[in-house]
């Protein structure tokens, strides 16, 4: 499974919906609210064994920024 | 199912969003009525000022009381115990915070005893698996007010699911046990009374601990029964002679020790105890027997039995948690279960004896006849208010009425009854009004129905009349006033040997008798006059 697919999988679980795609963002995805955003961050930390700083978490507002952030960490 | 969660921190990561709505933080101002159940999940806030913190924690009790008073008492209300996830103790002897946490938890346990809908969940079962650094993730706490580490959400879900299934589960009533290789190691018929493994070194000590734990289960209201293929005489001897035997005959409400098939025996046990098969758990080391019960009586729970004796205690823990865990048993339930169990024991005893008298002897019945004093007035008045079945005149008296009668020189006695299965407490009373120096009238005579069937009423009245005879009374009068519920006492005075002098059209019967000689009372009662 490549990075994108893995992140989508984690997003589906964190947001409790199948309705996620590479174009998902906090703006266009109703389920991606501030609380679930933290669930996503926490799940990503666990899945990739990384630490995300609060400032970094704040910038991951859409799918492509999440991927960028992860690529910079891995 | 919809759930409403009262909380003081962010807990969405743990209970999710499906059918769950949340209060504001520390907010009890609105209590929705249209949900199926409520959860109270407060966590100790992090605050280095312990005096302030104690004040805040103490206020949770009042908040909880307010909420409980305003919800429908038929809806489940689950309260998590309060746990200090990140204790800050600035000095070694600072205990005020943990004391106030204990106060809250104690308060909840008391609530759970008096409210059938309130269930107490011991959250420390979950938190004790982790240290403070794992329990609180400060990054997430400061970003989202989620005090409990969101990374524990998966673990929490698993634990919470298990708790939920326990909450829904009907508590079982009766544990049916095999004997050989179940309550002790070895086979009694082959190894003999001293050859079975019970107490001493391993593996005997494993069975000893197991029996002791089962005894505690019995003391908490679980009915124990035996279903074993054995010679009953061998077992009776083992009960009497093996010094390490913790569980003896008296701890079992019913027994089937014979060579019949166990399915038949289990059905009979259910009948005798008057419980459903679905209230039973069957524990047997023999997989063939377990399989038989699973096939023939699918309502009975049949857990696997551990292969090794050292697994007995973990098995006991499992058994308790799965079937007998008490989440919200009231004190009253506990007493009821005990009395019910005692009655079952008495019933079981009766079927063993050919005649009633030898059965009564075996019960070791003790009757204390006590003149009513100030201390017993409340109980006596309560009995006149509540007793309907064995009550000759059904006259209701308040406490002050009773005091007044005592001042007027009436003779008031009550009775405390016990037998080898338990003390039944003050369960009968008689009020006698002196009409003149030699004549007394039985104004009130009643007994609680749970002690009937042992002839106690007869012994009680005769003892009292013997006492009055010693006081110089020579005549006694009495009435039977019929009600919808006291038919069983219609002939009581006839049986006592009194003469019915008048029957009114409305069924009222007047009786008289001379107190010529002392009444004889059967020897099977151990009577004390206090």
Coordinates of C-alpha atoms in Angstrom, one line a residue:
Chain A
X1 CA 0.0 0.0 0.0
X2 CA 1.5 3.3 -0.9
X3 CA 1.5 6.4 1.3
X4 CA -1.6 8.0 -0.2
X5 CA -3.7 4.9 0.1
X6 CA -2.6 4.4 3.7
X7 CA -3.5 7.9 4.6
X8 CA -6.9 7.6 3.0
X9 CA -7.5 4.5 5.0
X10 CA -6.6 6.3 8.2
X11 CA -8.8 9.2 7.3
X12 CA -11.8 6.9 6.6
X13 CA -11.4 5.4 10.1
X14 CA -10.8 8.7 11.9
X15 CA -13.7 10.5 10.2
X16 CA -15.9 7.4 10.3
X17 CA -16.9 7.8 6.7
X18 CA -16.0 6.2 3.3
X19 CA -16.4 9.6 1.7
X20 CA -12.8 10.7 1.5
X21 CA -10.6 11.3 -1.5
X22 CA -7.3 13.0 -2.4
X23 CA -9.3 16.2 -2.9
X24 CA -10.8 16.2 0.7
X25 CA -10.1 19.2 2.8
X26 CA -11.4 20.6 6.1
X27 CA -13.5 22.9 4.0
X28 CA -15.3 20.4 1.8
X29 CA -15.5 17.5 4.2
X30 CA -18.1 17.9 6.8
X31 CA -16.7 15.2 9.0
X32 CA -13.3 16.7 9.0
X33 CA -14.0 18.9 12.0
X34 CA -11.5 20.1 14.6
X35 CA -11.9 17.2 16.9
X36 CA -11.7 14.5 14.3
X37 CA -8.7 16.4 12.9
X38 CA -6.9 15.6 16.2
X39 CA -8.0 12.0 15.9
X40 CA -6.4 11.9 12.5
X41 CA -3.2 13.5 13.8
X42 CA -3.0 11.0 16.6
X43 CA -3.7 8.0 14.3
X44 CA -1.0 9.3 11.8
X45 CA 1.5 9.6 14.7
X46 CA 0.8 6.0 15.7
X47 CA 0.7 4.6 12.1
X48 CA 4.0 6.2 11.0
X49 CA 5.7 6.3 14.4
X50 CA 6.3 10.1 14.2
X51 CA 5.7 13.1 16.3
X52 CA 3.7 16.0 15.0
X53 CA 4.0 19.4 16.6
X54 CA 0.8 21.3 17.3
X55 CA 1.9 24.0 14.8
X56 CA 2.4 21.3 12.2
X57 CA -1.0 19.7 12.9
X58 CA -2.6 23.1 12.4
X59 CA -1.2 23.3 8.9
X60 CA -2.5 20.0 7.7
X61 CA -5.8 21.3 6.5
X62 CA -6.2 19.2 3.4
X63 CA -5.1 15.8 2.0
X64 CA -2.1 17.1 0.0
X65 CA -0.8 19.0 3.0
X66 CA -1.1 15.9 5.1
X67 CA 0.9 14.0 2.5
X68 CA 3.6 16.8 2.3
X69 CA 3.9 16.8 6.1
X70 CA 4.3 13.1 6.3
X71 CA 6.9 13.1 3.5
X72 CA 9.0 15.6 5.3
X73 CA 8.9 13.4 8.4
X74 CA 9.6 10.0 6.9
Chain B
X1 CA -29.6 3.3 21.1
X2 CA -28.9 6.9 21.9
X3 CA -26.7 8.1 24.6
X4 CA -26.1 11.4 26.3
X5 CA -22.7 12.0 28.0
X6 CA -22.2 14.4 30.8
X7 CA -18.5 15.3 30.8
X8 CA -16.0 17.9 31.9
X9 CA -13.4 17.2 29.2
X10 CA -13.4 16.3 25.6
X11 CA -14.3 12.6 25.3
X12 CA -15.6 12.3 21.7
X13 CA -12.6 10.2 20.7
X14 CA -13.7 7.6 23.2
X15 CA -17.5 7.4 22.8
X16 CA -17.6 8.4 19.1
X17 CA -20.4 10.3 17.4
X18 CA -22.8 7.6 16.4
X19 CA -26.0 8.1 18.4
X20 CA -24.0 10.0 21.1
X21 CA -24.5 13.6 22.1
X22 CA -22.5 15.5 24.7
X23 CA -23.1 18.0 27.4
X24 CA -21.0 21.2 27.5
X25 CA -18.0 21.0 29.7
X26 CA -19.1 20.9 33.3
X27 CA -22.6 21.8 32.1
X28 CA -25.6 20.2 33.7
X29 CA -28.0 22.9 32.8
X30 CA -29.8 20.9 30.1
X31 CA -30.7 17.3 30.5
X32 CA -32.3 15.9 27.3
X33 CA -35.2 13.5 27.9
X34 CA -35.2 11.9 24.5
X35 CA -32.2 9.6 24.8
X36 CA -32.1 5.9 25.8
X37 CA -29.4 6.2 28.4
X38 CA -27.0 8.6 30.2
X39 CA -23.3 8.4 30.9
X40 CA -21.5 10.5 33.5
X41 CA -17.8 10.6 32.7
X42 CA -16.0 13.3 34.6
X43 CA -12.2 13.2 35.0
X44 CA -10.2 15.0 37.7
X45 CA -9.0 18.3 36.2
X46 CA -5.3 19.1 36.3
X47 CA -4.8 21.8 38.9
X48 CA -1.8 22.2 41.2
X49 CA -3.9 24.1 43.7
X50 CA -5.2 21.2 45.7
X51 CA -7.6 23.2 47.9
X52 CA -9.3 24.6 44.8
X53 CA -9.4 21.2 43.2
X54 CA -11.0 19.5 46.2
X55 CA -13.7 22.1 46.2
X56 CA -14.4 21.4 42.5
X57 CA -14.4 17.7 43.0
X58 CA -16.8 17.9 45.9
X59 CA -19.2 19.9 43.8
X60 CA -19.5 17.0 41.4
X61 CA -21.5 15.1 44.0
X62 CA -24.2 17.8 44.1
X63 CA -24.2 18.2 40.3
X64 CA -24.6 14.4 39.9
X65 CA -27.5 14.4 42.4
X66 CA -29.2 17.2 40.5
X67 CA -28.9 15.4 37.2
X68 CA -30.1 12.1 38.6
X69 CA -33.1 13.8 40.2
X70 CA -34.2 15.1 36.8
X71 CA -33.8 12.1 34.6
X72 CA -36.3 9.3 34.1
X73 CA -35.5 6.7 36.7
X74 CA -36.2 3.9 34.3
X75 CA -33.3 4.9 31.9
X76 CA -29.9 3.4 32.5
X77 CA -27.5 6.0 34.0
X78 CA -23.9 4.8 33.9
X79 CA -21.5 6.6 36.2
X80 CA -17.7 6.3 35.7
X81 CA -15.7 6.3 38.8
X82 CA -13.6 9.5 39.1
X83 CA -9.9 8.8 38.6
X84 CA -7.0 11.2 39.0
X85 CA -5.1 10.7 35.7
X86 CA -2.3 13.1 36.4
X87 CA -2.0 13.5 40.1
X88 CA 0.2 16.5 41.2
X89 CA 1.3 16.0 44.8
X90 CA 3.6 18.8 45.8
X91 CA 4.2 17.2 49.2
X92 CA 4.4 13.6 50.2
X93 CA 1.6 13.7 52.7
X94 CA -0.9 15.6 50.5
X95 CA -3.9 13.3 50.4
X96 CA -6.8 15.8 50.3
X97 CA -7.4 15.3 46.5
X98 CA -7.4 11.6 46.6
X99 CA -9.7 11.8 49.6
X100 CA -12.2 13.9 47.8
X101 CA -12.0 11.6 44.8
X102 CA -12.8 8.7 47.1
X103 CA -15.7 10.7 48.6
X104 CA -17.2 11.1 45.1
X105 CA -16.8 7.4 44.2
X106 CA -18.3 6.3 47.5
X107 CA -21.2 8.6 46.9
X108 CA -21.8 7.0 43.5
X109 CA -21.7 3.5 44.9
X110 CA -24.3 4.5 47.5
X111 CA -26.4 5.9 44.7
X112 CA -26.1 2.7 42.8
X113 CA -27.4 0.8 45.8
X114 CA -30.5 2.9 46.1
X115 CA -31.3 3.4 42.4
X116 CA -31.9 0.4 40.2
X117 CA -31.1 2.4 37.0
X118 CA -27.7 3.7 38.2
X119 CA -24.7 1.5 37.3
X120 CA -21.2 2.2 38.6
X121 CA -18.3 1.5 36.3
X122 CA -14.9 1.2 37.9
X123 CA -12.8 3.3 35.5
X124 CA -9.6 2.4 37.4
X125 CA -9.8 -1.0 35.8
X126 CA -8.8 0.7 32.6
X127 CA -6.6 3.5 33.9
X128 CA -4.5 1.2 36.2
X129 CA -3.0 -0.4 33.1
X130 CA -1.1 2.8 32.3
X131 CA 1.2 5.3 34.0
X132 CA 0.4 9.0 34.2
X133 CA 2.6 9.9 31.3
X134 CA 0.6 7.5 29.0
X135 CA -2.8 8.5 30.4
X136 CA -2.4 12.2 29.7
X137 CA -0.9 13.4 26.4
X138 CA -0.3 17.0 27.1
X139 CA 0.0 18.0 23.5
X140 CA -3.5 16.8 22.7
X141 CA -4.9 18.0 26.0
X142 CA -3.7 21.5 25.4
X143 CA -5.0 21.4 21.8
X144 CA -8.4 19.9 22.4
X145 CA -9.2 19.5 26.2
X146 CA -8.9 15.7 25.7
X147 CA -7.4 14.8 29.0
X148 CA -7.4 11.0 28.5
X149 CA -4.8 10.3 25.8
X150 CA -6.6 9.9 22.5
X151 CA -4.0 7.3 21.6
X152 CA -5.7 5.0 24.1
X153 CA -9.0 5.3 22.2
X154 CA -8.6 1.8 20.6
X155 CA -7.9 0.2 23.9
X156 CA -10.7 2.1 25.5
X157 CA -13.2 0.9 22.8
X158 CA -12.3 -2.7 23.5
X159 CA -12.6 -2.2 27.2
X160 CA -15.8 -0.2 27.0
X161 CA -17.4 -2.9 24.7
X162 CA -16.6 -5.5 27.3
X163 CA -18.1 -3.4 30.1
X164 CA -21.2 -2.8 28.0
X165 CA -21.8 -6.4 27.4
X166 CA -21.5 -7.0 31.2
X167 CA -24.0 -4.1 31.8
X168 CA -26.5 -5.7 29.5
X169 CA -26.0 -9.2 30.7
X170 CA -28.6 -10.6 33.1
X171 CA -26.8 -11.6 36.2
X172 CA -27.1 -15.3 36.8
X173 CA -28.6 -16.6 40.0
X174 CA -27.2 -20.1 40.5
X175 CA -23.9 -21.8 40.1
X176 CA -24.2 -25.6 39.8
X177 CA -21.0 -27.4 40.6
X178 CA -19.6 -30.9 40.1
X179 CA -17.5 -32.4 42.9
X180 CA -14.7 -34.8 41.8
X181 CA -11.9 -32.8 40.1
X182 CA -14.0 -29.7 40.2
X183 CA -14.4 -28.8 43.9
X184 CA -11.4 -31.0 44.9
X185 CA -8.6 -32.8 43.1
X186 CA -9.1 -36.6 42.6
X187 CA -12.0 -38.9 42.8
X188 CA -13.6 -39.3 46.2
X189 CA -14.8 -42.9 45.6
X190 CA -11.3 -44.0 44.7
X191 CA -8.9 -41.7 46.6
X192 CA -11.0 -41.6 49.8
X193 CA -11.8 -38.7 52.2
X194 CA -8.1 -38.0 53.0
X195 CA -6.8 -38.9 49.6
X196 CA -8.6 -36.2 47.7
X197 CA -6.5 -33.1 47.0
X198 CA -7.8 -30.2 49.0
X199 CA -5.6 -27.8 51.0
X200 CA -2.0 -28.4 51.8
X201 CA 0.5 -28.2 48.9
X202 CA -0.2 -27.8 45.2
X203 CA -2.5 -28.9 43.7
X204 CA -4.6 -29.2 46.9
X205 CA -4.2 -25.5 47.7
X206 CA -5.6 -24.5 44.4
X207 CA -8.9 -26.2 45.1
X208 CA -8.8 -24.7 48.7
X209 CA -8.6 -21.2 47.3
X210 CA -11.2 -21.9 44.7
X211 CA -13.6 -23.2 47.4
X212 CA -13.0 -20.2 49.6
X213 CA -13.7 -17.9 46.7
X214 CA -16.9 -19.7 45.9
X215 CA -18.0 -19.3 49.5
X216 CA -17.7 -15.5 49.1
X217 CA -19.8 -15.7 46.0
X218 CA -22.5 -17.5 48.0
X219 CA -22.3 -14.8 50.7
X220 CA -22.9 -12.2 48.0
X221 CA -26.2 -13.8 47.1
X222 CA -25.2 -16.4 44.4
X223 CA -27.0 -19.7 45.0
X224 CA -24.7 -22.7 45.0
X225 CA -25.9 -26.1 44.0
X226 CA -24.3 -29.5 43.4
X227 CA -24.8 -32.0 40.6
X228 CA -22.4 -34.9 40.9
X229 CA -22.2 -38.6 40.1
X230 CA -21.1 -39.9 43.4
X231 CA -22.2 -42.0 46.4
X232 CA -24.1 -39.5 48.6
X233 CA -22.8 -41.1 51.8
X234 CA -19.2 -40.7 50.7
X235 CA -19.8 -37.0 50.1
X236 CA -21.6 -36.5 53.4
X237 CA -18.7 -38.1 55.2
X238 CA -16.2 -36.0 53.3
X239 CA -18.1 -32.9 54.3
X240 CA -18.0 -33.9 57.9
X241 CA -14.5 -35.4 58.1
X242 CA -12.2 -33.6 55.7
X243 CA -10.8 -30.7 57.7
X244 CA -10.0 -28.6 54.6
X245 CA -13.5 -28.8 53.3
X246 CA -14.6 -25.1 53.0
X247 CA -17.9 -25.7 51.2
X248 CA -20.1 -28.0 53.2
X249 CA -23.7 -29.1 52.9
X250 CA -25.1 -25.9 54.4
X251 CA -23.6 -23.8 51.7
X252 CA -25.6 -25.5 48.9
X253 CA -29.2 -24.6 48.4
X254 CA -29.9 -27.9 46.7
X255 CA -27.9 -31.0 45.8
X256 CA -28.2 -33.9 43.4
X257 CA -25.7 -36.5 44.2
X258 CA -26.7 -39.7 42.3
X259 CA -26.0 -41.6 39.1
X260 CA -28.8 -40.1 37.0
X261 CA -28.0 -38.1 34.0
X262 CA -27.0 -34.5 34.7
X263 CA -29.6 -32.9 32.4
X264 CA -32.4 -34.5 34.4
X265 CA -30.7 -33.4 37.6
X266 CA -30.3 -29.8 36.5
X267 CA -33.9 -29.6 35.5
X268 CA -34.9 -30.9 38.9
X269 CA -32.6 -28.4 40.6
X270 CA -34.2 -25.5 38.7
X271 CA -37.6 -26.7 39.8
X272 CA -36.6 -27.1 43.4
X273 CA -35.0 -23.7 43.5
X274 CA -37.8 -22.2 41.6
X275 CA -35.5 -20.5 39.1
X276 CA -35.2 -20.7 35.3
X277 CA -32.6 -22.8 33.6
X278 CA -31.4 -19.6 32.0
X279 CA -30.4 -18.4 35.5
X280 CA -28.0 -21.3 35.9
X281 CA -24.3 -21.7 35.2
X282 CA -22.9 -25.3 35.1
X283 CA -19.3 -26.0 36.1
X284 CA -17.9 -29.4 35.5
X285 CA -14.4 -30.7 34.7
X286 CA -15.8 -33.4 32.4
X287 CA -16.2 -32.2 28.8
X288 CA -18.7 -35.0 28.1
X289 CA -21.0 -33.8 30.9
X290 CA -20.6 -30.2 29.7
X291 CA -21.4 -31.2 26.1
X292 CA -24.5 -33.1 27.3
X293 CA -25.8 -30.0 29.1
X294 CA -25.0 -27.8 26.1
X295 CA -27.0 -30.1 23.9
X296 CA -29.9 -30.9 26.2
X297 CA -30.3 -27.6 28.0
X298 CA -29.0 -24.8 25.8
X299 CA -30.4 -22.2 28.2
X300 CA -27.8 -23.2 30.8
X301 CA -24.4 -21.4 30.6
X302 CA -21.6 -23.9 30.4
X303 CA -18.1 -22.3 30.6
X304 CA -15.0 -24.4 29.8
X305 CA -13.3 -25.7 32.8
X306 CA -9.5 -25.0 33.3
X307 CA -7.1 -27.8 32.4
X308 CA -4.8 -27.1 35.3
X309 CA -5.6 -26.5 39.0
X310 CA -3.4 -23.4 39.0
X311 CA -5.8 -21.8 36.5
X312 CA -8.7 -22.1 38.9
X313 CA -8.4 -18.6 40.4
X314 CA -8.2 -16.8 36.9
X315 CA -11.2 -19.0 36.0
X316 CA -13.0 -17.8 39.2
X317 CA -12.3 -14.2 38.2
X318 CA -13.7 -14.8 34.7
X319 CA -16.7 -16.6 36.1
X320 CA -17.5 -13.7 38.4
X321 CA -17.0 -11.0 35.8
X322 CA -19.0 -12.8 33.2
X323 CA -22.0 -14.1 35.1
X324 CA -22.2 -12.9 38.7
X325 CA -20.7 -9.4 38.7
X326 CA -22.9 -7.1 40.8
X327 CA -23.3 -3.7 39.1
X328 CA -26.4 -2.4 40.9
X329 CA -27.7 -4.8 43.5
X330 CA -29.5 -3.0 46.3
X331 CA -29.1 -4.0 49.9
X332 CA -32.6 -5.2 49.8
X333 CA -31.9 -7.5 46.9
X334 CA -29.0 -8.9 48.8
X335 CA -31.2 -9.7 51.8
X336 CA -33.9 -11.1 49.6
X337 CA -31.5 -13.4 47.8
X338 CA -30.2 -14.6 51.1
X339 CA -33.6 -15.3 52.6
X340 CA -34.7 -16.9 49.4
X341 CA -31.6 -19.1 49.5
X342 CA -32.3 -20.0 53.1
X343 CA -35.9 -20.9 52.2
X344 CA -34.6 -23.1 49.4
X345 CA -32.3 -24.8 52.0
X346 CA -35.2 -25.3 54.4
X347 CA -37.3 -26.7 51.6
X348 CA -34.5 -29.1 50.6
X349 CA -34.2 -30.2 54.2
X350 CA -37.9 -30.9 54.5
X351 CA -37.9 -33.3 51.6
X352 CA -35.3 -35.4 53.3
X353 CA -37.3 -36.1 56.4
X354 CA -40.1 -38.5 56.7
X355 CA -42.1 -36.6 59.3
X356 CA -42.5 -32.9 60.1
X357 CA -41.3 -33.2 63.7
X358 CA -37.9 -34.6 62.9
X359 CA -37.5 -31.9 60.2
X360 CA -38.4 -29.3 62.8
X361 CA -35.8 -30.7 65.2
X362 CA -33.1 -30.6 62.5
X363 CA -33.8 -26.8 62.0
X364 CA -32.6 -25.8 65.5
X365 CA -35.4 -23.3 65.8
X366 CA -34.9 -20.7 68.5
X367 CA -37.7 -18.4 69.6
X368 CA -37.1 -15.4 71.9
X369 CA -40.3 -14.1 73.4
X370 CA -39.6 -10.4 74.3
X371 CA -41.8 -7.9 76.1
X372 CA -42.1 -4.9 73.8
X373 CA -39.9 -2.1 75.0
X374 CA -39.3 1.4 73.6
X375 CA -36.6 0.1 71.4
X376 CA -38.9 -2.3 69.6
X377 CA -41.9 -0.1 69.2
X378 CA -41.1 1.0 65.7
X379 CA -40.7 -2.5 64.4
X380 CA -43.8 -3.7 66.2
X381 CA -45.9 -0.8 64.8
X382 CA -44.5 -1.4 61.3
X383 CA -45.6 -5.1 61.5
X384 CA -49.2 -4.1 62.4
X385 CA -49.1 -1.8 59.3
X386 CA -47.7 -4.3 56.9
X387 CA -48.8 -7.8 57.8
X388 CA -51.8 -9.1 56.0
X389 CA -51.7 -12.8 55.8
X390 CA -51.1 -14.2 59.2
X391 CA -52.9 -11.5 61.0
X392 CA -56.0 -12.4 63.1
X393 CA -57.5 -9.0 63.5
X394 CA -55.6 -6.7 61.0
X395 CA -55.7 -3.7 63.4
X396 CA -53.2 -1.1 62.3
X397 CA -51.3 0.9 65.0
X398 CA -48.9 3.7 64.8
X399 CA -45.8 4.0 67.0
X400 CA -47.6 6.4 69.3
X401 CA -50.7 4.1 69.4
X402 CA -48.4 1.3 70.6
X403 CA -46.8 3.5 73.3
X404 CA -50.3 4.5 74.5
X405 CA -51.4 0.8 74.8
X406 CA -48.3 0.1 76.8
X407 CA -49.1 3.0 79.1
X408 CA -52.6 1.6 79.5
X409 CA -51.1 -1.6 80.9
X410 CA -51.6 -3.8 77.9
X411 CA -49.3 -6.8 77.6
X412 CA -47.3 -6.5 74.4
X413 CA -44.8 -9.2 73.3
X414 CA -42.8 -9.7 70.2
X415 CA -40.9 -12.6 68.9
X416 CA -37.5 -13.1 67.4
X417 CA -37.1 -16.3 65.4
X418 CA -34.0 -18.0 64.0
X419 CA -33.0 -21.3 62.7
X420 CA -29.8 -22.9 61.5
X421 CA -30.1 -21.2 58.2
X422 CA -30.3 -17.7 59.5
X423 CA -31.8 -15.2 61.9
X424 CA -35.2 -13.9 60.8
X425 CA -35.3 -11.1 63.3
X426 CA -38.4 -9.8 65.0
X427 CA -41.2 -11.4 63.0
X428 CA -44.2 -11.7 65.2
X429 CA -46.2 -9.8 67.8
X430 CA -49.1 -10.2 70.2
X431 CA -51.1 -7.5 72.0
X432 CA -53.2 -8.5 75.0
X433 CA -55.7 -6.2 76.7
X434 CA -56.5 -6.9 80.3
X435 CA -60.3 -6.9 80.7
X436 CA -60.2 -7.5 84.4
X437 CA -57.8 -9.1 86.9
X438 CA -58.2 -12.6 85.5
X439 CA -59.3 -12.0 81.9
X440 CA -57.3 -11.0 79.0
X441 CA -58.3 -10.3 75.4
X442 CA -56.0 -11.0 72.4
X443 CA -56.4 -7.7 70.5
X444 CA -53.7 -8.4 67.9
X445 CA -51.8 -11.5 66.8
X446 CA -49.6 -11.5 63.7
X447 CA -46.6 -13.3 62.2
X448 CA -44.5 -12.5 59.2
X449 CA -45.3 -15.0 56.5
X450 CA -41.7 -15.8 55.8
X451 CA -41.4 -17.8 59.0
X452 CA -44.7 -19.7 58.7
X453 CA -44.7 -23.5 58.1
X454 CA -42.7 -24.4 61.1
X455 CA -45.4 -24.2 63.8
X456 CA -43.7 -21.2 65.4
X457 CA -47.0 -19.4 65.7
X458 CA -48.3 -22.1 68.0
X459 CA -45.3 -22.1 70.2
X460 CA -45.3 -18.3 70.4
X461 CA -48.9 -18.0 71.5
X462 CA -48.7 -20.8 74.0
X463 CA -45.6 -19.4 75.6
X464 CA -47.2 -16.0 76.0
X465 CA -50.4 -17.6 77.5
X466 CA -48.3 -19.6 79.9
X467 CA -46.6 -16.4 81.0
X468 CA -50.0 -14.7 81.6
X469 CA -51.2 -17.6 83.5
X470 CA -48.3 -17.1 85.9
X471 CA -49.4 -13.5 86.2
X472 CA -52.7 -14.8 87.5
X473 CA -54.9 -14.6 84.4
X474 CA -57.4 -17.4 84.1
X475 CA -59.5 -16.6 81.0
X476 CA -58.6 -15.6 77.5
X477 CA -60.8 -14.1 74.8
X478 CA -59.9 -13.6 71.2
X479 CA -61.5 -12.7 67.8
X480 CA -60.9 -13.6 64.2
X481 CA -61.8 -10.7 61.9
X482 CA -61.8 -12.0 58.3
X483 CA -60.2 -9.9 55.5
X484 CA -59.5 -10.7 51.9
X485 CA -56.0 -12.0 52.8
X486 CA -56.1 -13.7 56.2
X487 CA -58.1 -16.8 55.5
X488 CA -55.3 -19.0 56.5
X489 CA -55.8 -17.9 60.1
X490 CA -59.6 -18.5 60.2
X491 CA -59.2 -21.7 62.2
X492 CA -56.1 -20.8 64.1
X493 CA -57.8 -20.4 67.5
X494 CA -59.8 -23.6 66.9
X495 CA -56.6 -25.5 66.4
X496 CA -55.2 -23.9 69.6
X497 CA -58.0 -25.5 71.5
X498 CA -60.2 -22.4 72.1
X499 CA -64.0 -22.5 72.0
X500 CA -65.8 -20.5 69.4
X501 CA -68.7 -18.9 71.2
X502 CA -70.1 -16.8 68.4
X503 CA -69.9 -16.5 64.6
X504 CA -71.4 -13.3 63.2
X505 CA -72.9 -13.2 59.7
X506 CA -69.9 -11.2 58.5
X507 CA -67.6 -14.1 59.5
X508 CA -66.3 -12.5 62.7
X509 CA -65.6 -15.3 65.2
X510 CA -65.4 -14.8 69.0
X511 CA -63.4 -17.3 71.1
X512 CA -63.0 -18.0 74.8
X513 CA -60.8 -20.4 76.8
X514 CA -60.0 -21.0 80.4
X515 CA -56.3 -21.1 81.3
X516 CA -56.5 -24.1 83.5
X517 CA -53.2 -25.7 82.9
X518 CA -49.9 -25.0 81.3
X519 CA -49.7 -25.5 77.6
X520 CA -47.3 -28.1 76.4
X521 CA -44.9 -27.0 73.7
X522 CA -43.0 -29.3 71.4
X523 CA -39.4 -29.8 72.3
X524 CA -38.2 -28.9 68.9
X525 CA -38.4 -25.2 69.7
X526 CA -35.7 -23.7 71.8
X527 CA -37.7 -21.0 73.6
X528 CA -36.3 -18.2 75.7
X529 CA -38.3 -15.6 77.5
X530 CA -36.4 -12.4 77.8

